[in-house]
Tab-separated table of C-alpha atoms in Angstrom:
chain	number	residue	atom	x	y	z
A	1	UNK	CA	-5.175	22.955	-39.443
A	2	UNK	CA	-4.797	19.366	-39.193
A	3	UNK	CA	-1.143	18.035	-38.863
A	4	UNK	CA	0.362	14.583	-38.498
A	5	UNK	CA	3.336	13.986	-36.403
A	6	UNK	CA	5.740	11.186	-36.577
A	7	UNK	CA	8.258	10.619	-33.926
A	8	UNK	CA	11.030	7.968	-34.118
A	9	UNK	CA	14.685	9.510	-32.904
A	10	UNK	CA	15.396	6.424	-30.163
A	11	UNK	CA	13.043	3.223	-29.602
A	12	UNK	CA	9.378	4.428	-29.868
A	13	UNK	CA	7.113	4.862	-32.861
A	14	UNK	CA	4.813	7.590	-32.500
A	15	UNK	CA	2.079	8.595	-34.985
A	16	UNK	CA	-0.194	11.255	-33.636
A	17	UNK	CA	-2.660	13.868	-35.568
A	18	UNK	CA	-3.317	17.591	-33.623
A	19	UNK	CA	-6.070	19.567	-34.498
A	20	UNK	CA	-5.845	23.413	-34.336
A	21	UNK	CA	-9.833	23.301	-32.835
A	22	UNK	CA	-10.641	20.194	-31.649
A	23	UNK	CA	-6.908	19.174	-30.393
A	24	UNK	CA	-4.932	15.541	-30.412
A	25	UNK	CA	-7.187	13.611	-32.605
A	26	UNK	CA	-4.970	10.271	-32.288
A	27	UNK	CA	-1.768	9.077	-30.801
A	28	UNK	CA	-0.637	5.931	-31.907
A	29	UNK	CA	2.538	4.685	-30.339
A	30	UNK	CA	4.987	1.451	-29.938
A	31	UNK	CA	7.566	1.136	-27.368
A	32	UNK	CA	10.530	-1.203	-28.157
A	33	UNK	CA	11.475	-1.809	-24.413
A	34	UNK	CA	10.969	-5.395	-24.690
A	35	UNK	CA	13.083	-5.578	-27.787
A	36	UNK	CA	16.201	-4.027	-26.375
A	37	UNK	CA	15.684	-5.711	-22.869
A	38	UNK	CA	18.165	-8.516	-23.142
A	39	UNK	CA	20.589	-7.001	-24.460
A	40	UNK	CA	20.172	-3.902	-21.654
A	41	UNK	CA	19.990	-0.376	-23.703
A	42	UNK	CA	18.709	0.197	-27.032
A	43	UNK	CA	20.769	-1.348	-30.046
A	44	UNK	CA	20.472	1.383	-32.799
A	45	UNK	CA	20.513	-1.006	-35.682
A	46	UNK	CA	17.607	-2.993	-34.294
A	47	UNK	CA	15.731	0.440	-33.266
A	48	UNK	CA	15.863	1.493	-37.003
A	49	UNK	CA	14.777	-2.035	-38.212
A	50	UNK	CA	11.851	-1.825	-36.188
A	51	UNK	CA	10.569	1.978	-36.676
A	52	UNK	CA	10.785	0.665	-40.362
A	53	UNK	CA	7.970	-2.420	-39.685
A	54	UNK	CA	5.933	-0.310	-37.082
A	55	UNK	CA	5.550	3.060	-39.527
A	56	UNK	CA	2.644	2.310	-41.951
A	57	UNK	CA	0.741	0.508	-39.641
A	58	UNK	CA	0.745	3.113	-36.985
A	59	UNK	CA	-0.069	5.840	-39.675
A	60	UNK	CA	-3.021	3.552	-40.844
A	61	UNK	CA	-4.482	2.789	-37.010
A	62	UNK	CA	-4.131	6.781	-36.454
A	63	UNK	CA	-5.863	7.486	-39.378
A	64	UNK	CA	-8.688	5.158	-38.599
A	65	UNK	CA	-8.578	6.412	-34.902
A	66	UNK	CA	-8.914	10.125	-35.663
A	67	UNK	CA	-11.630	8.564	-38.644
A	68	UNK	CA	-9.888	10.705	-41.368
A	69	UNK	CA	-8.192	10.259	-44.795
A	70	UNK	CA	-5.196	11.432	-46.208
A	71	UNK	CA	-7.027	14.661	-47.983
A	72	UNK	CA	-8.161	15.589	-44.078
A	73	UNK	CA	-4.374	16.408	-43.435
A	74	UNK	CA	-3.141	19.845	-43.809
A	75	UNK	CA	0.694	19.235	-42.935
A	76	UNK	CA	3.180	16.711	-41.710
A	77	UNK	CA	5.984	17.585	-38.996
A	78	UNK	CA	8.959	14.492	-38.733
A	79	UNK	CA	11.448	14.559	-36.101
A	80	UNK	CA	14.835	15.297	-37.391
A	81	UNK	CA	17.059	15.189	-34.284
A	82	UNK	CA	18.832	14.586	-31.726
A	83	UNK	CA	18.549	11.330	-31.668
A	84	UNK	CA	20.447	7.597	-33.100
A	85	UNK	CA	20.774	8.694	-36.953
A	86	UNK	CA	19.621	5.821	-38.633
A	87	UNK	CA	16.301	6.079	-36.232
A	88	UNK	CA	15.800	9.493	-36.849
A	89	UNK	CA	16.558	8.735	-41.193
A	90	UNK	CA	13.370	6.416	-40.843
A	91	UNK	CA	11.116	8.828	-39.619
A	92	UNK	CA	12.225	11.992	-41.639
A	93	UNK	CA	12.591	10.386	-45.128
A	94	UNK	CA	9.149	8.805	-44.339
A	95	UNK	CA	7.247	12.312	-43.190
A	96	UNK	CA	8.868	14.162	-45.770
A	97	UNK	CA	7.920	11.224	-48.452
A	98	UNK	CA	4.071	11.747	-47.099
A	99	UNK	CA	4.336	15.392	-47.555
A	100	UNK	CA	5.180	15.331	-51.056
A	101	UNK	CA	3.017	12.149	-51.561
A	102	UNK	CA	0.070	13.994	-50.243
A	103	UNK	CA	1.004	17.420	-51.782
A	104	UNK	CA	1.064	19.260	-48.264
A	105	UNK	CA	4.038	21.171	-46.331
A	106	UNK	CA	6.249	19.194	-43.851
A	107	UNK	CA	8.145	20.387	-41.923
A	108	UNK	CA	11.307	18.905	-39.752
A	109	UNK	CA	10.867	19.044	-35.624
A	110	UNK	CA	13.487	19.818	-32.858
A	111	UNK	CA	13.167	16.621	-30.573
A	112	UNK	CA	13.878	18.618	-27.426
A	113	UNK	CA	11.857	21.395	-28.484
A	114	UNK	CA	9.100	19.158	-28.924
A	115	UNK	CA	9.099	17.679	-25.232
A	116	UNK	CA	9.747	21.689	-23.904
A	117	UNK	CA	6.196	22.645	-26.137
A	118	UNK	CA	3.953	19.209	-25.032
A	119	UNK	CA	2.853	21.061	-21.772
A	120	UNK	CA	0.818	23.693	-24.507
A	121	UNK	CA	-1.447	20.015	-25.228
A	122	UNK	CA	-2.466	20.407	-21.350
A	123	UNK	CA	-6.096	22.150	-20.790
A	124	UNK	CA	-4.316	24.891	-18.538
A	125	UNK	CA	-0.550	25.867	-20.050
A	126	UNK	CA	1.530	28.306	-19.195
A	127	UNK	CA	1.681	32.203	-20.224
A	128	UNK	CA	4.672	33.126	-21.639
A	129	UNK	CA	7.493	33.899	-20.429
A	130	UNK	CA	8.798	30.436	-18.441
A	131	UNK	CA	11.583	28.626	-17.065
A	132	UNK	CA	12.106	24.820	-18.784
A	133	UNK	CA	13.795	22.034	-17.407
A	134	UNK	CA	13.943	19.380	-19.667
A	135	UNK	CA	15.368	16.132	-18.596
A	136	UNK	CA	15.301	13.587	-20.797
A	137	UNK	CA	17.757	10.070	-21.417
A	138	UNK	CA	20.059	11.736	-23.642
A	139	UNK	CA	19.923	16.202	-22.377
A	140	UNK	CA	19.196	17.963	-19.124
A	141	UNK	CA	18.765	21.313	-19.734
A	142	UNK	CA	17.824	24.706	-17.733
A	143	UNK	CA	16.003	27.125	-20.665
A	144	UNK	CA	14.222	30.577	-20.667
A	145	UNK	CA	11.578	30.951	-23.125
A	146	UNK	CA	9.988	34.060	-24.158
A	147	UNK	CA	7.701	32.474	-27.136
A	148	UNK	CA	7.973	29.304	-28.891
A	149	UNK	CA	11.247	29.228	-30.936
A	150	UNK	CA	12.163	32.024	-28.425
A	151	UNK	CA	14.592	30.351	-26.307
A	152	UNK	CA	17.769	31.057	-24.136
A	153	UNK	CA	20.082	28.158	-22.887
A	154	UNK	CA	20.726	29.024	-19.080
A	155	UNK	CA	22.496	25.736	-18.295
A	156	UNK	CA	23.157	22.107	-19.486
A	157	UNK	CA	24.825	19.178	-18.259
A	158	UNK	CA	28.763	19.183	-19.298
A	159	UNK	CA	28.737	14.931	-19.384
A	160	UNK	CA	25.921	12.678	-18.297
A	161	UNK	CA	22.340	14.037	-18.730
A	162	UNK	CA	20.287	12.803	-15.703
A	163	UNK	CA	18.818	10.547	-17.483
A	164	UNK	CA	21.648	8.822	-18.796
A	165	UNK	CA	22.455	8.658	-14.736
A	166	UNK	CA	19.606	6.559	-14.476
A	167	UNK	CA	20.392	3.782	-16.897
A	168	UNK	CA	23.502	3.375	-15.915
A	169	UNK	CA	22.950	3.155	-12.232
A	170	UNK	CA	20.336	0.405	-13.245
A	171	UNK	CA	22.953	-1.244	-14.650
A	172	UNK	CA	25.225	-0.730	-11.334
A	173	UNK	CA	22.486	-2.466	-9.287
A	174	UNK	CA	21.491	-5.411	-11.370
A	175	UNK	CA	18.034	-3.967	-12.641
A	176	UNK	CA	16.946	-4.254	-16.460
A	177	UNK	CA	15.992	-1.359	-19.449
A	178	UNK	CA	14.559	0.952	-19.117
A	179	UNK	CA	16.429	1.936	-15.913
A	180	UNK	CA	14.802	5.286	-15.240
A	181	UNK	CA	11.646	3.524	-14.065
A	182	UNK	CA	13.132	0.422	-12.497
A	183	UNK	CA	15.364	2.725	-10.383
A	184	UNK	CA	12.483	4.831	-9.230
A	185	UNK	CA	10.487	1.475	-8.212
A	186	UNK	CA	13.146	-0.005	-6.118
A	187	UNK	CA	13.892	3.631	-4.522
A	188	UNK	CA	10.520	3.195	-2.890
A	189	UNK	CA	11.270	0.224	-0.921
A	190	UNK	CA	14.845	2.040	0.105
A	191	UNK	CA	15.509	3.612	3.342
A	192	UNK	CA	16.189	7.567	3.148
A	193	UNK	CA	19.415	8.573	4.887
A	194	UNK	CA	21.975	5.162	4.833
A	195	UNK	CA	23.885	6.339	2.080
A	196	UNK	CA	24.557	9.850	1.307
A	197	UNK	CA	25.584	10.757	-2.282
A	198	UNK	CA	26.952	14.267	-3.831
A	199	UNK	CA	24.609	16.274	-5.397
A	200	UNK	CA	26.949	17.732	-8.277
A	201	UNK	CA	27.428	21.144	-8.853
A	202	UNK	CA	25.508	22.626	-6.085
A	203	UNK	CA	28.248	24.410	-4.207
A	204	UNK	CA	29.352	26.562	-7.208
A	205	UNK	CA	27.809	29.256	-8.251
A	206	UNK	CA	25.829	29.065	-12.361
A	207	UNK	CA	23.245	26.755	-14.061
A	208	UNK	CA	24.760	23.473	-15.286
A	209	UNK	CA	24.622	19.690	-14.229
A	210	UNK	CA	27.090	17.304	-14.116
A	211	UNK	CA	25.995	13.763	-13.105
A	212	UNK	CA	29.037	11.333	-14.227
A	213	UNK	CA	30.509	11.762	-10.782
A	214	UNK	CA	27.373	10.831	-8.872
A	215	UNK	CA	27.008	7.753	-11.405
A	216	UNK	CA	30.607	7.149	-10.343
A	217	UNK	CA	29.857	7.549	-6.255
A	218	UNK	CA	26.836	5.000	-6.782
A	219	UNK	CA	29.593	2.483	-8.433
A	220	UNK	CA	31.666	2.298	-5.261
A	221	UNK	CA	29.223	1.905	-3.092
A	222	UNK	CA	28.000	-1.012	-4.927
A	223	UNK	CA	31.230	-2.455	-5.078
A	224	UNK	CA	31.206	-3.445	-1.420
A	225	UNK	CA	27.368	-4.771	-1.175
A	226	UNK	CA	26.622	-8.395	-0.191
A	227	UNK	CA	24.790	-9.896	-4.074
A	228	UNK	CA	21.989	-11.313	-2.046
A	229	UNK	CA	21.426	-7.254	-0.146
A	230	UNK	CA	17.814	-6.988	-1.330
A	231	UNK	CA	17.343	-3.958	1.187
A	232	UNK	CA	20.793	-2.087	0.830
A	233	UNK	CA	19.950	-1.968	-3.376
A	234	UNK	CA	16.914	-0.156	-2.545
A	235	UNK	CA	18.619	2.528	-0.028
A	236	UNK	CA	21.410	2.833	-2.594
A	237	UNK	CA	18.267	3.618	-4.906
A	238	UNK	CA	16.603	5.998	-2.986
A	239	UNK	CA	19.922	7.657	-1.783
A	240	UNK	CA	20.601	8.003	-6.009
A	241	UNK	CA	16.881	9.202	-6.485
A	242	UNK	CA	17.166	12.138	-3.601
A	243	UNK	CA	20.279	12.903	-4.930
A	244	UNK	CA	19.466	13.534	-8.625
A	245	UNK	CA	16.102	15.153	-7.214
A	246	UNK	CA	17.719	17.915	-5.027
A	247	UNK	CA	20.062	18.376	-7.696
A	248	UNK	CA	17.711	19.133	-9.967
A	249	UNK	CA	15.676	21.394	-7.597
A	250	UNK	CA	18.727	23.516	-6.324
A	251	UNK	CA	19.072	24.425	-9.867
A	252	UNK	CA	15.648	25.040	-10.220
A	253	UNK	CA	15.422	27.292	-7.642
A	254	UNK	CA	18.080	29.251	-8.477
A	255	UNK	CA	17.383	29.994	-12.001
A	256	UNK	CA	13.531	31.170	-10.811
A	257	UNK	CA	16.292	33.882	-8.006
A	258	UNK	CA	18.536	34.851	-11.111
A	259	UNK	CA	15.399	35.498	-13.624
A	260	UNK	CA	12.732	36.388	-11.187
A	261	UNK	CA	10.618	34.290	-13.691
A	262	UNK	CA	8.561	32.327	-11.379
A	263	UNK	CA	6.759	29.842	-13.969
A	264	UNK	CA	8.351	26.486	-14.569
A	265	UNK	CA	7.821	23.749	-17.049
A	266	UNK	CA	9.113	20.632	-16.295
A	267	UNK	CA	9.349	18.406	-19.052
A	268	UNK	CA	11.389	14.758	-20.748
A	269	UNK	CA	11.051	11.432	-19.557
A	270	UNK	CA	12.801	12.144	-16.259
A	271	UNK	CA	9.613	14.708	-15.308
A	272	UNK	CA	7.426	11.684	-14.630
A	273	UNK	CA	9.252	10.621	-12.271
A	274	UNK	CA	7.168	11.119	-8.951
A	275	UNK	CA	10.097	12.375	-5.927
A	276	UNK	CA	10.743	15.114	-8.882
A	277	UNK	CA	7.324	16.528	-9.070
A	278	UNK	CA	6.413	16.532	-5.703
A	279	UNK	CA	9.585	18.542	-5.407
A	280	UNK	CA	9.343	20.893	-7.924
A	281	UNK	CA	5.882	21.681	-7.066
A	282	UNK	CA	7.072	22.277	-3.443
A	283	UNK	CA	9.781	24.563	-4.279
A	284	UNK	CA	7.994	26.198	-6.629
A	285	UNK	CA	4.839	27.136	-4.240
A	286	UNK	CA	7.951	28.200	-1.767
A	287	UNK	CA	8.961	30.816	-4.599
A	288	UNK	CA	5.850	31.772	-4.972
A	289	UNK	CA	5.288	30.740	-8.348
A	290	UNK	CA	3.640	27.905	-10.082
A	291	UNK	CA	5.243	24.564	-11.952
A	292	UNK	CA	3.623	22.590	-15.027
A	293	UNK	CA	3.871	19.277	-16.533
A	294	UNK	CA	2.666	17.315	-19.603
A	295	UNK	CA	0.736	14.618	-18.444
A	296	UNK	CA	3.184	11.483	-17.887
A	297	UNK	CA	2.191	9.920	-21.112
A	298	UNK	CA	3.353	12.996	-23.049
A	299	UNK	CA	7.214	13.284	-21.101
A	300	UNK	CA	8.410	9.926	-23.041
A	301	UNK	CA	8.571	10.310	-26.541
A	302	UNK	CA	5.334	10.595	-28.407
A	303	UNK	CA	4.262	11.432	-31.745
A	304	UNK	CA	1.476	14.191	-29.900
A	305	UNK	CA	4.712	16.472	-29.251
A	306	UNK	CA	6.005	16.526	-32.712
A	307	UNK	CA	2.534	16.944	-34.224
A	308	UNK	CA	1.552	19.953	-31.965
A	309	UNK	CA	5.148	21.562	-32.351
A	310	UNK	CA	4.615	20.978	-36.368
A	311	UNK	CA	1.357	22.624	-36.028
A	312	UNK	CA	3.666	25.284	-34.178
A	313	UNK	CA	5.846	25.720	-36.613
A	314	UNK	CA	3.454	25.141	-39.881
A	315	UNK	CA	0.933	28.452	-38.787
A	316	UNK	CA	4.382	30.528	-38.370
A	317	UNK	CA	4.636	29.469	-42.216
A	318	UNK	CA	7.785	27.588	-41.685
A	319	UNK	CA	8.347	24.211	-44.618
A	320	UNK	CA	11.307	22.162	-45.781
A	321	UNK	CA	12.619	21.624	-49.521
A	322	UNK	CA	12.065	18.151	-50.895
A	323	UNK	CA	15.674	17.531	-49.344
A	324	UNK	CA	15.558	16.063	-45.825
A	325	UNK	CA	18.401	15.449	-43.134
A	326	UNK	CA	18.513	13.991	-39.761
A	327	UNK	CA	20.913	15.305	-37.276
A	328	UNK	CA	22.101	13.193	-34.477
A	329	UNK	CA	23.260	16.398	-32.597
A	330	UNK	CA	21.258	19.245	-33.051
A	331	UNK	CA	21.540	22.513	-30.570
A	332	UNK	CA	18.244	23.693	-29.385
């Protein structure tokens, strides 16, 4: 089976075709970065604009990448949420337009679940069951999954995602969009131990994140440093970076004690980021278990996820009516 994914719930474009036998065929993708740059986090109006000029031509340089025509493809799977609405419209009234066009099933994609199945693309995946963490701009989320569409919420952030924590304390320190990235550079030139930050949550008992009050703590510590403090930036960096890691891990840790499931998928944006994995993959080996990624490329958003979790969800005979919808918020 041969499906084509199409991915377009914030401010990438992602075409991508999977291949039941021979795997990802193509992955075409744009990044609007440079378009929402000045004005320092994505404008949704100008996201939408642009999904709608990028779409066909992506589809077309897949196509020609994967050297295949529009008979070759055997389905179509569209994300339909979360993500900005008119963003997500673009995408699912164009993949569900293809189906139809092309007389083939489509079928509408969980965003999240997506990024939680991209590690099965990986030559070596996980057996089922596993722990999740996905940590992404918009959700940070502790699963357990038994099976693909098999999954059990364990704990979620109750404001900011980590993420979210990111961009915003990118905006704190003066750095541009995307912050997740920018943050992590400058971390690296910081200085471990000047600042100490909280690491939210970690002294009660349960699952779930909060990182509004960290983003907060990182404010007022700005507040008092010198605009020309090259140095200080960076250890306020780093101090945010160890913070949010630890954070992360703690939780980590303790859902692999609660479950005694001792596999863990890391996976969203955030799971590129390098302090995590090295981390993770240390705790992990400490609990005697073993921790997987999708290769960096495939933790931002991709159209590779959606077509592999269409293919997913295709073979399990799943299809949508001619009607579409988007959803903006959509529970995993």
């Amino acid at each position: 089976m041969r499906v084509l994914g199409i991915e377009t719930s914030c401010d990438e474009t992602g075409v991508a075709i999977y291949d039941s036998q021979l795997g990802l065929l193509a992955n075409q993708l744009h990044s609007q970065a440079r378009l929402h740059d000045a004005y320092g986090g994505v404008v949704p109006e100008l996201a939408s604009r642009d999904h709608v000029r990028r779409i066909t031509p992506l589809l077309a340089a897949a196509m020609d990448e994967a050297g295949l025509q529009r008979g070759d493809i055997d389905g179509v799977g569209y994300t339909a949420g979360p993500g900005l609405i008119g963003a997500l419209l673009v995408g699912a009234s164009f993949g569900r337009s293809l189906g139809y066009a092309w007389r083939v099933p489509a079928v509408a994609v969980h965003h999240m679940e997506a990024h939680l199945l991209a590690v099965n693309l990986e030559e070596d995946p996980p057996d089922y069951p596993f722990l999740a963490l996905l940590v992404s701009g918009g959700h940070t989320q502790l699963l357990q999954v038994r099976a693909a569409g098999d999954y059990t919420l364990l704990g979620e952030s109750l404001d900011d995602a980590a993420g979210e924590a990111f961009d915003k304390t990118a905006k704190l320190l003066g750095l541009g969009y995307p912050g997740g990235p920018q943050v992590s550079a400058l971390a690296q030139r910081g200085r471990a131990g000047r600042y100490r930050l909280p690491r939210p949550m970690t002294d009660r008992p349960g699952l779930d994140f909060s990182f509004s009050g960290l983003k907060t703590a990182v404010a007022l510590v700005v507040k008092d440093l010198a605009d020309d403090d090259e140095q200080a930036r960076a250890d306020v960096a780093c101090a945010f970076v160890d913070a949010v890691v630890d954070t992360l891990t703690i939780k980590c840790a303790r859902a692999i004690r609660q479950t005694g499931i001792t596999r863990l998928v890391a996976a969203g944006g955030v799971s590129a980021n390098r302090q995590l994995r090295e981390k993770l993959t240390a705790m992990a080996a400490d609990s005697g278990g073993r921790i997987f990624y999708p290769r960096p490329e495939f933790c931002t958003d991709n159209g590779a996820m959606i077509a592999y979790t269409g293919y997913v969800k295709l073979s399990a005979g799943a299809s949508q009516p001619l009607a579409f919808a988007a959803y903006p918020r959509w529970p995993l």
